[in-house]
Amino acid sequence: AYLKSIIQTIEYFIVENEKSARKNLSMFIGQDFSESRHYAVLDEHTSLESIPELLKPLQTGTTAGILSEAGLPCVADPGSALIALAHKENITVVPHPGPSSLFMALSASGLNGQRFMFDGYIPIEHEQRNKRLKYLEQLSLKERMSIGFIETPYRNQKLFDVIKAILRPETQLCIASGLMTPDEFIATKPIKVWKQTNYSFSKTPAVFILQA
Amino acid sequence: AYLKSIIQTIEYFIVENEKSARKNLSMFIGQDFSESRHYAVLDEHTSLESIPELLKPLQTGTTAGILSEAGLPCVADPGSALIALAHKENITVVPHPGPSSLFMALSASGLNGQRFMFDGYIPIEHEQRNKRLKYLEQLSLKERMSIGFIETPYRNQKLFDVIKAILRPETQLCIASGLMTPDEFIATKPIKVWKQTNYSFSKTPAVFILQA
């Protein structure tokens, strides 16, 4: 109810996908509301040069909201460049609480939640990926922190195989897949135990978290 | 309503503070519910040795829930050691969404949300603190990531003064204080601009995020 009253004050929505944003706002608030608002798209293809244009309505006092398709805007999701410019222009920024699979995974991992890092997407290219994984393992050891990263769902199995092949047997790995779905699976085990565990990824999104 | 139905299935609560947990459960579900449940305390004073005892009821099939006073359990909050043991014992762990001031701050900072680190509490001792801050600034530069940390509220002003004195003028700093309160304040500026800005901390909790 609180979030609903906040959303009703918003005139202009900056969204990843206009169609699904309109649909969700219709369902959450109502079709009249959804149809009477303005929309602009900000996604991973938005160029830095077009950010000032998106911000323009806010400079004349319009209240805008950023909506993500899934996850928290600006955290492993588009939006940061726009917010950075808003701060520069002294426009008030207000975050609203929402679930994020990264932090749900971290809280359920049993790994270090006092000091952690999220590394975004792991490189695709074979050598770079191996180098990055080994570097993250060393960094985790040095800083005594957990380190999370993600991969495109159809590459998860491959990444998991590489992780098992190159990380140290005693390094802990959490796999959190299908969070908040009926197929939710979360387990933390040392690499040596994962090697003996018959786990295959489905095509659901997953978060990997390691701690050396 | 969804969260309410989940909570009603929980027989045993592992909490930071029994009194306020009972009070909150009474308000959220009802006094009868709150009084009929079992409670155990897990806070920053809980020793690692006492963790197995806390887990015992779960080994006979009892459903338990971890409740934090504020924030997400196990993320900059107690609980990880218990969850780690639960994974070891193959007990199913299910995270539930909840707001976390760290991630609300990150999403509202305009700083890098694709690659970030949270460093927990910054050291108190003068030399160690300066060394750590400079090290984090270098790490942020090297990894192109934002780095967040917190401090006890009454030391925030001092930490802010030190940050202004020792970090590079062009390093970006986000201060997010009093999140979700009427005094919420969130701003991101380069150190050189903060030096010219007349900002004083009140005693409200704050999150600092830097990006070199």
Tab-separated table of C-alpha atoms in Angstrom:
chain	number	residue	atom	x	y	z
A	1	ALA	CA	0.000	0.000	0.000
A	2	TYR	CA	2.888	2.319	0.838
A	3	LEU	CA	4.669	1.542	-2.434
A	4	LYS	CA	1.389	1.960	-4.315
A	5	SER	CA	0.902	5.484	-2.965
A	6	ILE	CA	4.482	6.371	-3.928
A	7	ILE	CA	4.075	5.032	-7.460
A	8	GLN	CA	0.861	7.016	-7.916
A	9	THR	CA	2.840	10.268	-7.528
A	10	ILE	CA	5.120	9.367	-10.455
A	11	GLU	CA	4.434	11.043	-13.790
A	12	TYR	CA	7.303	9.694	-15.853
A	13	PHE	CA	8.688	6.169	-15.860
A	14	ILE	CA	12.157	5.235	-17.062
A	15	VAL	CA	11.926	1.519	-17.819
A	16	GLU	CA	13.829	-1.394	-19.300
A	17	ASN	CA	10.861	-2.478	-21.398
A	18	GLU	CA	7.886	-0.215	-22.019
A	19	LYS	CA	5.388	-2.933	-22.838
A	20	SER	CA	5.956	-4.990	-19.710
A	21	ALA	CA	6.243	-1.866	-17.527
A	22	ARG	CA	2.827	-0.668	-18.763
A	23	LYS	CA	1.391	-4.111	-18.173
A	24	ASN	CA	2.758	-4.309	-14.616
A	25	LEU	CA	1.570	-0.802	-13.749
A	26	SER	CA	-1.886	-1.639	-15.150
A	27	MET	CA	-2.047	-4.695	-12.933
A	28	PHE	CA	-0.622	-2.988	-9.841
A	29	ILE	CA	-2.405	0.390	-10.038
A	30	GLY	CA	-4.866	0.306	-12.936
A	31	GLN	CA	-5.082	0.731	-16.697
A	32	ASP	CA	-6.084	4.426	-16.504
A	33	PHE	CA	-2.991	5.163	-14.480
A	34	SER	CA	-0.688	3.214	-16.774
A	35	GLU	CA	-2.078	4.956	-19.891
A	36	SER	CA	-1.812	8.471	-18.470
A	37	ARG	CA	1.936	8.306	-17.730
A	38	HIS	CA	4.992	9.038	-19.867
A	39	TYR	CA	7.613	6.413	-20.581
A	40	ALA	CA	11.227	6.362	-21.723
A	41	VAL	CA	13.446	3.335	-22.224
A	42	LEU	CA	16.767	2.886	-20.420
A	43	ASP	CA	18.338	-0.527	-20.973
A	44	GLU	CA	21.758	-2.036	-21.590
A	45	HIS	CA	21.747	-0.589	-25.150
A	46	THR	CA	21.167	3.024	-24.022
A	47	SER	CA	24.189	5.157	-24.919
A	48	LEU	CA	25.757	7.481	-22.358
A	49	GLU	CA	25.105	10.391	-24.745
A	50	SER	CA	21.343	9.930	-24.528
A	51	ILE	CA	21.233	10.043	-20.707
A	52	PRO	CA	20.905	13.871	-20.385
A	53	GLU	CA	17.838	13.748	-22.669
A	54	LEU	CA	16.183	11.201	-20.340
A	55	LEU	CA	16.801	13.468	-17.367
A	56	LYS	CA	15.348	16.609	-18.977
A	57	PRO	CA	11.769	16.301	-17.658
A	58	LEU	CA	13.147	16.090	-14.099
A	59	GLN	CA	14.851	19.461	-14.458
A	60	THR	CA	11.436	21.105	-14.692
A	61	GLY	CA	10.166	19.337	-11.572
A	62	THR	CA	8.585	16.195	-13.005
A	63	THR	CA	8.700	13.215	-10.642
A	64	ALA	CA	10.284	10.212	-12.346
A	65	GLY	CA	10.712	6.581	-11.361
A	66	ILE	CA	13.150	3.949	-12.626
A	67	LEU	CA	11.632	0.479	-13.032
A	68	SER	CA	13.691	-2.667	-13.553
A	69	GLU	CA	12.349	-5.798	-15.222
A	70	ALA	CA	13.698	-7.902	-12.360
A	71	GLY	CA	16.040	-6.946	-9.577
A	72	LEU	CA	17.007	-3.627	-8.046
A	73	PRO	CA	17.516	-0.730	-10.498
A	74	CYS	CA	21.191	0.256	-10.788
A	75	VAL	CA	22.450	-2.861	-8.989
A	76	ALA	CA	23.531	-5.346	-11.657
A	77	ASP	CA	20.861	-3.548	-13.679
A	78	PRO	CA	20.775	-0.354	-15.821
A	79	GLY	CA	20.313	3.100	-14.335
A	80	SER	CA	23.510	4.222	-12.590
A	81	ALA	CA	24.556	6.751	-15.233
A	82	LEU	CA	21.193	8.495	-14.993
A	83	ILE	CA	21.360	8.603	-11.179
A	84	ALA	CA	24.940	9.915	-11.328
A	85	LEU	CA	23.752	12.794	-13.513
A	86	ALA	CA	20.772	13.419	-11.200
A	87	HIS	CA	23.179	13.876	-8.261
A	88	LYS	CA	25.248	16.264	-10.342
A	89	GLU	CA	22.109	18.322	-11.037
A	90	ASN	CA	21.078	18.200	-7.351
A	91	ILE	CA	17.905	16.276	-8.141
A	92	THR	CA	16.651	14.331	-5.089
A	93	VAL	CA	17.068	10.554	-5.458
A	94	VAL	CA	14.905	8.229	-3.348
A	95	PRO	CA	15.484	4.455	-3.358
A	96	HIS	CA	12.588	2.091	-2.607
A	97	PRO	CA	13.074	-1.361	-1.144
A	98	GLY	CA	12.841	-4.333	-3.435
A	99	PRO	CA	14.230	-7.838	-3.606
A	100	SER	CA	17.509	-8.517	-5.364
A	101	SER	CA	18.569	-12.053	-6.224
A	102	LEU	CA	22.210	-11.168	-5.483
A	103	PHE	CA	21.501	-10.285	-1.882
A	104	MET	CA	18.960	-12.993	-1.295
A	105	ALA	CA	21.652	-15.406	-2.527
A	106	LEU	CA	24.283	-13.817	-0.289
A	107	SER	CA	22.043	-13.917	2.776
A	108	ALA	CA	21.249	-17.596	2.158
A	109	SER	CA	24.809	-18.639	1.276
A	110	GLY	CA	26.338	-18.843	4.748
A	111	LEU	CA	29.397	-17.120	3.224
A	112	ASN	CA	30.855	-13.854	4.486
A	113	GLY	CA	28.118	-11.214	4.477
A	114	GLN	CA	30.237	-8.682	6.395
A	115	ARG	CA	32.694	-8.266	3.540
A	116	PHE	CA	31.703	-9.195	0.013
A	117	MET	CA	32.133	-8.219	-3.607
A	118	PHE	CA	29.946	-8.631	-6.660
A	119	ASP	CA	31.905	-8.920	-9.892
A	120	GLY	CA	29.121	-8.756	-12.486
A	121	TYR	CA	29.420	-11.054	-15.481
A	122	ILE	CA	32.463	-13.295	-15.699
A	123	PRO	CA	34.409	-13.019	-19.033
A	124	ILE	CA	33.275	-15.411	-21.771
A	125	GLU	CA	36.628	-16.012	-23.450
A	126	HIS	CA	38.314	-19.170	-22.142
A	127	GLU	CA	41.690	-17.818	-20.989
A	128	GLN	CA	40.341	-14.542	-19.612
A	129	ARG	CA	37.651	-16.409	-17.703
A	130	ASN	CA	40.116	-18.816	-16.089
A	131	LYS	CA	42.437	-15.957	-15.200
A	132	ARG	CA	39.584	-13.933	-13.682
A	133	LEU	CA	38.274	-16.872	-11.629
A	134	LYS	CA	41.729	-17.569	-10.214
A	135	TYR	CA	42.250	-13.880	-9.517
A	136	LEU	CA	38.912	-13.670	-7.675
A	137	GLU	CA	39.826	-16.734	-5.626
A	138	GLN	CA	43.083	-15.045	-4.575
A	139	LEU	CA	41.319	-11.753	-3.846
A	140	SER	CA	38.735	-13.586	-1.728
A	141	LEU	CA	41.541	-15.208	0.257
A	142	LYS	CA	43.476	-11.976	0.696
A	143	GLU	CA	40.453	-9.865	1.700
A	144	ARG	CA	38.629	-12.703	3.505
A	145	MET	CA	35.520	-11.838	1.512
A	146	SER	CA	32.856	-13.669	-0.457
A	147	ILE	CA	32.686	-12.836	-4.175
A	148	GLY	CA	29.567	-13.239	-6.299
A	149	PHE	CA	29.121	-13.257	-10.073
A	150	ILE	CA	26.577	-14.295	-12.658
A	151	GLU	CA	26.473	-15.826	-16.130
A	152	THR	CA	23.906	-16.074	-18.898
A	153	PRO	CA	21.696	-19.073	-17.936
A	154	TYR	CA	22.643	-21.229	-20.938
A	155	ARG	CA	26.340	-20.903	-20.030
A	156	ASN	CA	25.929	-21.777	-16.333
A	157	GLN	CA	26.753	-25.455	-16.753
A	158	LYS	CA	29.967	-24.664	-18.635
A	159	LEU	CA	31.011	-22.087	-16.019
A	160	PHE	CA	30.308	-24.566	-13.228
A	161	ASP	CA	32.499	-27.184	-14.953
A	162	VAL	CA	35.346	-24.678	-15.312
A	163	ILE	CA	35.013	-23.615	-11.658
A	164	LYS	CA	35.220	-27.234	-10.511
A	165	ALA	CA	38.264	-27.792	-12.714
A	166	ILE	CA	40.354	-24.793	-11.713
A	167	LEU	CA	39.482	-23.611	-8.177
A	168	ARG	CA	41.108	-25.061	-5.075
A	169	PRO	CA	39.362	-28.121	-3.579
A	170	GLU	CA	38.732	-26.324	-0.258
A	171	THR	CA	37.235	-23.145	-1.773
A	172	GLN	CA	33.556	-22.813	-0.826
A	173	LEU	CA	31.054	-22.314	-3.639
A	174	CYS	CA	27.409	-21.329	-3.252
A	175	ILE	CA	25.025	-21.951	-6.125
A	176	ALA	CA	21.684	-20.152	-5.813
A	177	SER	CA	19.422	-20.856	-8.756
A	178	GLY	CA	15.775	-20.163	-9.531
A	179	LEU	CA	15.383	-17.886	-6.506
A	180	MET	CA	11.738	-17.304	-5.493
A	181	THR	CA	10.549	-19.925	-7.983
A	182	PRO	CA	9.265	-23.435	-7.167
A	183	ASP	CA	12.645	-24.767	-8.411
A	184	GLU	CA	14.692	-22.678	-5.973
A	185	PHE	CA	17.974	-24.423	-5.195
A	186	ILE	CA	20.604	-23.031	-2.824
A	187	ALA	CA	23.625	-24.978	-1.629
A	188	THR	CA	27.112	-24.124	-0.388
A	189	LYS	CA	29.817	-26.784	-0.526
A	190	PRO	CA	33.593	-26.964	-0.981
A	191	ILE	CA	34.674	-27.525	-4.613
A	192	LYS	CA	35.871	-31.037	-3.720
A	193	VAL	CA	32.313	-31.934	-2.600
A	194	TRP	CA	30.699	-30.328	-5.668
A	195	LYS	CA	32.970	-32.531	-7.806
A	196	GLN	CA	31.291	-35.578	-6.266
A	197	THR	CA	27.778	-34.104	-6.405
A	198	ASN	CA	25.648	-34.806	-9.415
A	199	TYR	CA	24.269	-31.312	-9.987
A	200	SER	CA	23.126	-30.068	-13.407
A	201	PHE	CA	21.873	-26.594	-14.141
A	202	SER	CA	18.489	-26.048	-15.671
A	203	LYS	CA	18.087	-22.889	-17.762
A	204	THR	CA	17.014	-20.794	-14.753
A	205	PRO	CA	19.090	-17.762	-13.699
A	206	ALA	CA	21.669	-18.492	-11.019
A	207	VAL	CA	24.069	-16.602	-8.782
A	208	PHE	CA	27.516	-18.049	-7.999
A	209	ILE	CA	29.325	-16.999	-4.814
A	210	LEU	CA	32.801	-18.197	-3.891
A	211	GLN	CA	34.876	-17.850	-0.776
A	212	ALA	CA	38.456	-19.105	-0.673
B	1	ALA	CA	0.188	-11.491	2.840
B	2	TYR	CA	2.644	-13.918	1.260
B	3	LEU	CA	5.299	-13.206	3.888
B	4	LYS	CA	2.671	-13.527	6.620
B	5	SER	CA	1.705	-17.028	5.495
B	6	ILE	CA	5.378	-18.032	5.414
B	7	ILE	CA	6.020	-16.692	8.911
B	8	GLN	CA	3.019	-18.576	10.266
B	9	THR	CA	4.685	-21.881	9.369
B	10	ILE	CA	7.722	-21.065	11.522
B	11	GLU	CA	7.945	-22.725	14.931
B	12	TYR	CA	11.323	-21.479	16.107
B	13	PHE	CA	12.767	-17.999	15.675
B	14	ILE	CA	16.474	-17.173	15.830
B	15	VAL	CA	16.578	-13.462	16.613
B	16	GLU	CA	18.923	-10.611	17.488
B	17	ASN	CA	16.694	-9.431	20.325
B	18	GLU	CA	13.923	-11.605	21.787
B	19	LYS	CA	11.846	-8.777	23.235
B	20	SER	CA	11.581	-6.747	20.047
B	21	ALA	CA	11.160	-9.878	17.903
B	22	ARG	CA	8.180	-10.967	20.054
B	23	LYS	CA	6.754	-7.475	19.863
B	24	ASN	CA	7.074	-7.323	16.072
B	25	LEU	CA	5.582	-10.790	15.604
B	26	SER	CA	2.683	-9.841	17.905
B	27	MET	CA	2.008	-6.787	15.799
B	28	PHE	CA	2.446	-8.535	12.453
B	29	ILE	CA	0.690	-11.852	13.179
B	30	GLY	CA	-0.870	-11.689	16.637
B	31	GLN	CA	-0.032	-12.117	20.310
B	32	ASP	CA	-1.180	-15.767	20.435
B	33	PHE	CA	1.204	-16.604	17.628
B	34	SER	CA	4.118	-14.741	19.168
B	35	GLU	CA	3.621	-16.425	22.555
B	36	SER	CA	3.344	-19.941	21.157
B	37	ARG	CA	6.744	-19.911	19.402
B	38	HIS	CA	10.257	-20.734	20.581
B	39	TYR	CA	13.045	-18.201	20.506
B	40	ALA	CA	16.843	-18.269	20.584
B	41	VAL	CA	19.219	-15.322	20.416
B	42	LEU	CA	21.895	-14.985	17.741
B	43	ASP	CA	23.682	-11.633	17.806
B	44	GLU	CA	27.187	-10.261	17.404
B	45	HIS	CA	28.126	-11.688	20.844
B	46	THR	CA	27.140	-15.276	19.962
B	47	SER	CA	30.209	-17.521	19.980
B	48	LEU	CA	30.934	-19.870	17.092
B	49	GLU	CA	30.879	-22.768	19.604
B	50	SER	CA	27.225	-22.183	20.452
B	51	ILE	CA	26.030	-22.280	16.814
B	52	PRO	CA	25.513	-26.094	16.636
B	53	GLU	CA	23.207	-25.884	19.685
B	54	LEU	CA	21.042	-23.284	17.903
B	55	LEU	CA	20.738	-25.558	14.892
B	56	LYS	CA	19.698	-28.650	16.865
B	57	PRO	CA	15.895	-28.217	16.608
B	58	LEU	CA	16.217	-28.057	12.801
B	59	GLN	CA	17.844	-31.482	12.713
B	60	THR	CA	14.591	-33.000	13.938
B	61	GLY	CA	12.556	-31.212	11.272
B	62	THR	CA	11.540	-28.000	13.050
B	63	THR	CA	11.087	-25.026	10.724
B	64	ALA	CA	13.179	-22.081	11.881
B	65	GLY	CA	13.437	-18.464	10.782
B	66	ILE	CA	16.216	-15.920	11.294
B	67	LEU	CA	14.987	-12.396	12.084
B	68	SER	CA	17.219	-9.328	11.998
B	69	GLU	CA	16.501	-6.160	13.955
B	70	ALA	CA	17.078	-4.105	10.797
B	71	GLY	CA	18.520	-5.126	7.476
B	72	LEU	CA	18.893	-8.467	5.770
B	73	PRO	CA	19.969	-11.394	8.003
B	74	CYS	CA	23.552	-12.504	7.251
B	75	VAL	CA	24.343	-9.428	5.133
B	76	ALA	CA	26.231	-6.995	7.371
B	77	ASP	CA	24.176	-8.693	10.091
B	78	PRO	CA	24.567	-11.871	12.188
B	79	GLY	CA	23.598	-15.307	10.911
B	80	SER	CA	26.133	-16.534	8.349
B	81	ALA	CA	27.808	-19.097	10.602
B	82	LEU	CA	24.445	-20.733	11.331
B	83	ILE	CA	23.524	-20.838	7.637
B	84	ALA	CA	26.957	-22.272	6.787
B	85	LEU	CA	26.331	-25.109	9.231
B	86	ALA	CA	22.797	-25.623	7.857
B	87	HIS	CA	24.261	-26.167	4.355
B	88	LYS	CA	26.760	-28.628	5.801
B	89	GLU	CA	23.878	-30.577	7.369
B	90	ASN	CA	21.842	-30.433	4.131
B	91	ILE	CA	19.097	-28.385	5.767
B	92	THR	CA	17.111	-26.387	3.166
B	93	VAL	CA	17.730	-22.646	3.380
B	94	VAL	CA	15.144	-20.241	1.939
B	95	PRO	CA	15.817	-16.483	1.757
B	96	HIS	CA	12.930	-14.027	1.834
B	97	PRO	CA	13.106	-10.583	0.261
B	98	GLY	CA	13.637	-7.602	2.503
B	99	PRO	CA	15.150	-4.156	2.263
B	100	SER	CA	18.811	-3.618	3.026
B	101	SER	CA	20.180	-0.116	3.543
B	102	LEU	CA	23.440	-1.106	1.818
B	103	PHE	CA	21.725	-1.939	-1.448
B	104	MET	CA	19.222	0.852	-1.295
B	105	ALA	CA	22.224	3.172	-0.885
B	106	LEU	CA	24.063	1.498	-3.758
B	107	SER	CA	21.055	1.702	-6.082
B	108	ALA	CA	20.594	5.399	-5.270
B	109	SER	CA	24.298	6.315	-5.433
B	110	GLY	CA	24.795	6.478	-9.197
B	111	LEU	CA	28.093	4.644	-8.581
B	112	ASN	CA	29.017	1.333	-10.197
B	113	GLY	CA	26.308	-1.211	-9.419
B	114	GLN	CA	27.712	-3.802	-11.846
B	115	ARG	CA	30.845	-4.335	-9.801
B	116	PHE	CA	30.936	-3.389	-6.143
B	117	MET	CA	32.319	-4.385	-2.785
B	118	PHE	CA	31.113	-3.921	0.761
B	119	ASP	CA	33.904	-3.723	3.314
B	120	GLY	CA	31.956	-3.801	6.588
B	121	TYR	CA	33.175	-1.555	9.380
B	122	ILE	CA	36.235	0.579	8.719
B	123	PRO	CA	39.042	0.223	11.364
B	124	ILE	CA	38.817	2.648	14.304
B	125	GLU	CA	42.537	3.114	14.957
B	126	HIS	CA	43.906	6.220	13.223
B	127	GLU	CA	46.746	4.749	11.141
B	128	GLN	CA	44.933	1.531	10.227
B	129	ARG	CA	41.898	3.511	9.157
B	130	ASN	CA	43.884	5.827	6.896
B	131	LYS	CA	45.732	2.897	5.393
B	132	ARG	CA	42.506	0.995	4.770
B	133	LEU	CA	40.785	3.981	3.144
B	134	LYS	CA	43.716	4.567	0.800
B	135	TYR	CA	43.888	0.873	0.001
B	136	LEU	CA	40.158	0.786	-0.823
B	137	GLU	CA	40.567	3.836	-3.072
B	138	GLN	CA	43.330	2.034	-4.988
B	139	LEU	CA	41.311	-1.193	-5.170
B	140	SER	CA	38.313	0.756	-6.490
B	141	LEU	CA	40.489	2.274	-9.193
B	142	LYS	CA	42.108	-1.007	-10.146
B	143	GLU	CA	38.858	-3.011	-10.242
B	144	ARG	CA	36.689	-0.110	-11.471
B	145	MET	CA	34.259	-0.862	-8.665
B	146	SER	CA	32.324	1.050	-6.040
B	147	ILE	CA	33.175	0.200	-2.419
B	148	GLY	CA	30.798	0.703	0.502
B	149	PHE	CA	31.438	0.714	4.250
B	150	ILE	CA	29.768	1.816	7.451
B	151	GLU	CA	30.715	3.319	10.809
B	152	THR	CA	29.047	3.643	14.196
B	153	PRO	CA	26.756	6.708	13.886
B	154	TYR	CA	28.579	8.820	16.483
B	155	ARG	CA	31.853	8.376	14.580
B	156	ASN	CA	30.459	9.285	11.142
B	157	GLN	CA	31.506	12.940	11.295
B	158	LYS	CA	35.086	12.014	12.182
B	159	LEU	CA	35.254	9.415	9.393
B	160	PHE	CA	33.884	11.935	6.903
B	161	ASP	CA	36.558	14.475	7.929
B	162	VAL	CA	39.296	11.864	7.476
B	163	ILE	CA	37.917	10.835	4.075
B	164	LYS	CA	37.916	14.456	2.906
B	165	ALA	CA	41.483	14.905	4.153
B	166	ILE	CA	43.090	11.833	2.608
B	167	LEU	CA	41.222	10.709	-0.534
B	168	ARG	CA	41.962	12.121	-3.973
B	169	PRO	CA	39.955	15.240	-4.938
B	170	GLU	CA	38.354	13.496	-7.930
B	171	THR	CA	37.235	10.355	-6.047
B	172	GLN	CA	33.439	10.160	-5.905
B	173	LEU	CA	31.808	9.727	-2.495
B	174	CYS	CA	28.175	8.872	-1.833
B	175	ILE	CA	26.716	9.561	1.590
B	176	ALA	CA	23.362	7.880	2.243
B	177	SER	CA	22.043	8.630	5.714
B	178	GLY	CA	18.731	8.074	7.486
B	179	LEU	CA	17.426	5.827	4.699
B	180	MET	CA	13.628	5.366	4.754
B	181	THR	CA	13.271	7.999	7.482
B	182	PRO	CA	11.925	11.549	7.051
B	183	ASP	CA	15.561	12.766	7.279
B	184	GLU	CA	16.782	10.633	4.368
B	185	PHE	CA	19.762	12.272	2.693
B	186	ILE	CA	21.580	10.811	-0.325
B	187	ALA	CA	24.198	12.668	-2.330
B	188	THR	CA	27.168	11.707	-4.506
B	189	LYS	CA	29.903	14.256	-5.145
B	190	PRO	CA	33.650	14.305	-5.782
B	191	ILE	CA	35.746	14.802	-2.616
B	192	LYS	CA	36.765	18.262	-3.823
B	193	VAL	CA	33.068	19.304	-3.886
B	194	TRP	CA	32.330	17.727	-0.473
B	195	LYS	CA	35.196	19.828	0.929
B	196	GLN	CA	33.263	22.964	-0.079
B	197	THR	CA	29.878	21.605	1.055
B	198	ASN	CA	28.699	22.337	4.550
B	199	TYR	CA	27.425	18.893	5.485
B	200	SER	CA	27.243	17.663	9.102
B	201	PHE	CA	26.125	14.234	10.164
B	202	SER	CA	23.310	13.800	12.599
B	203	LYS	CA	23.392	10.640	14.723
B	204	THR	CA	21.427	8.609	12.153
B	205	PRO	CA	22.999	5.514	10.553
B	206	ALA	CA	24.742	6.185	7.253
B	207	VAL	CA	26.344	4.229	4.437
B	208	PHE	CA	29.483	5.553	2.697
B	209	ILE	CA	30.294	4.465	-0.866
B	210	LEU	CA	33.414	5.561	-2.739
B	211	GLN	CA	34.507	5.144	-6.311
B	212	ALA	CA	37.955	6.272	-7.422
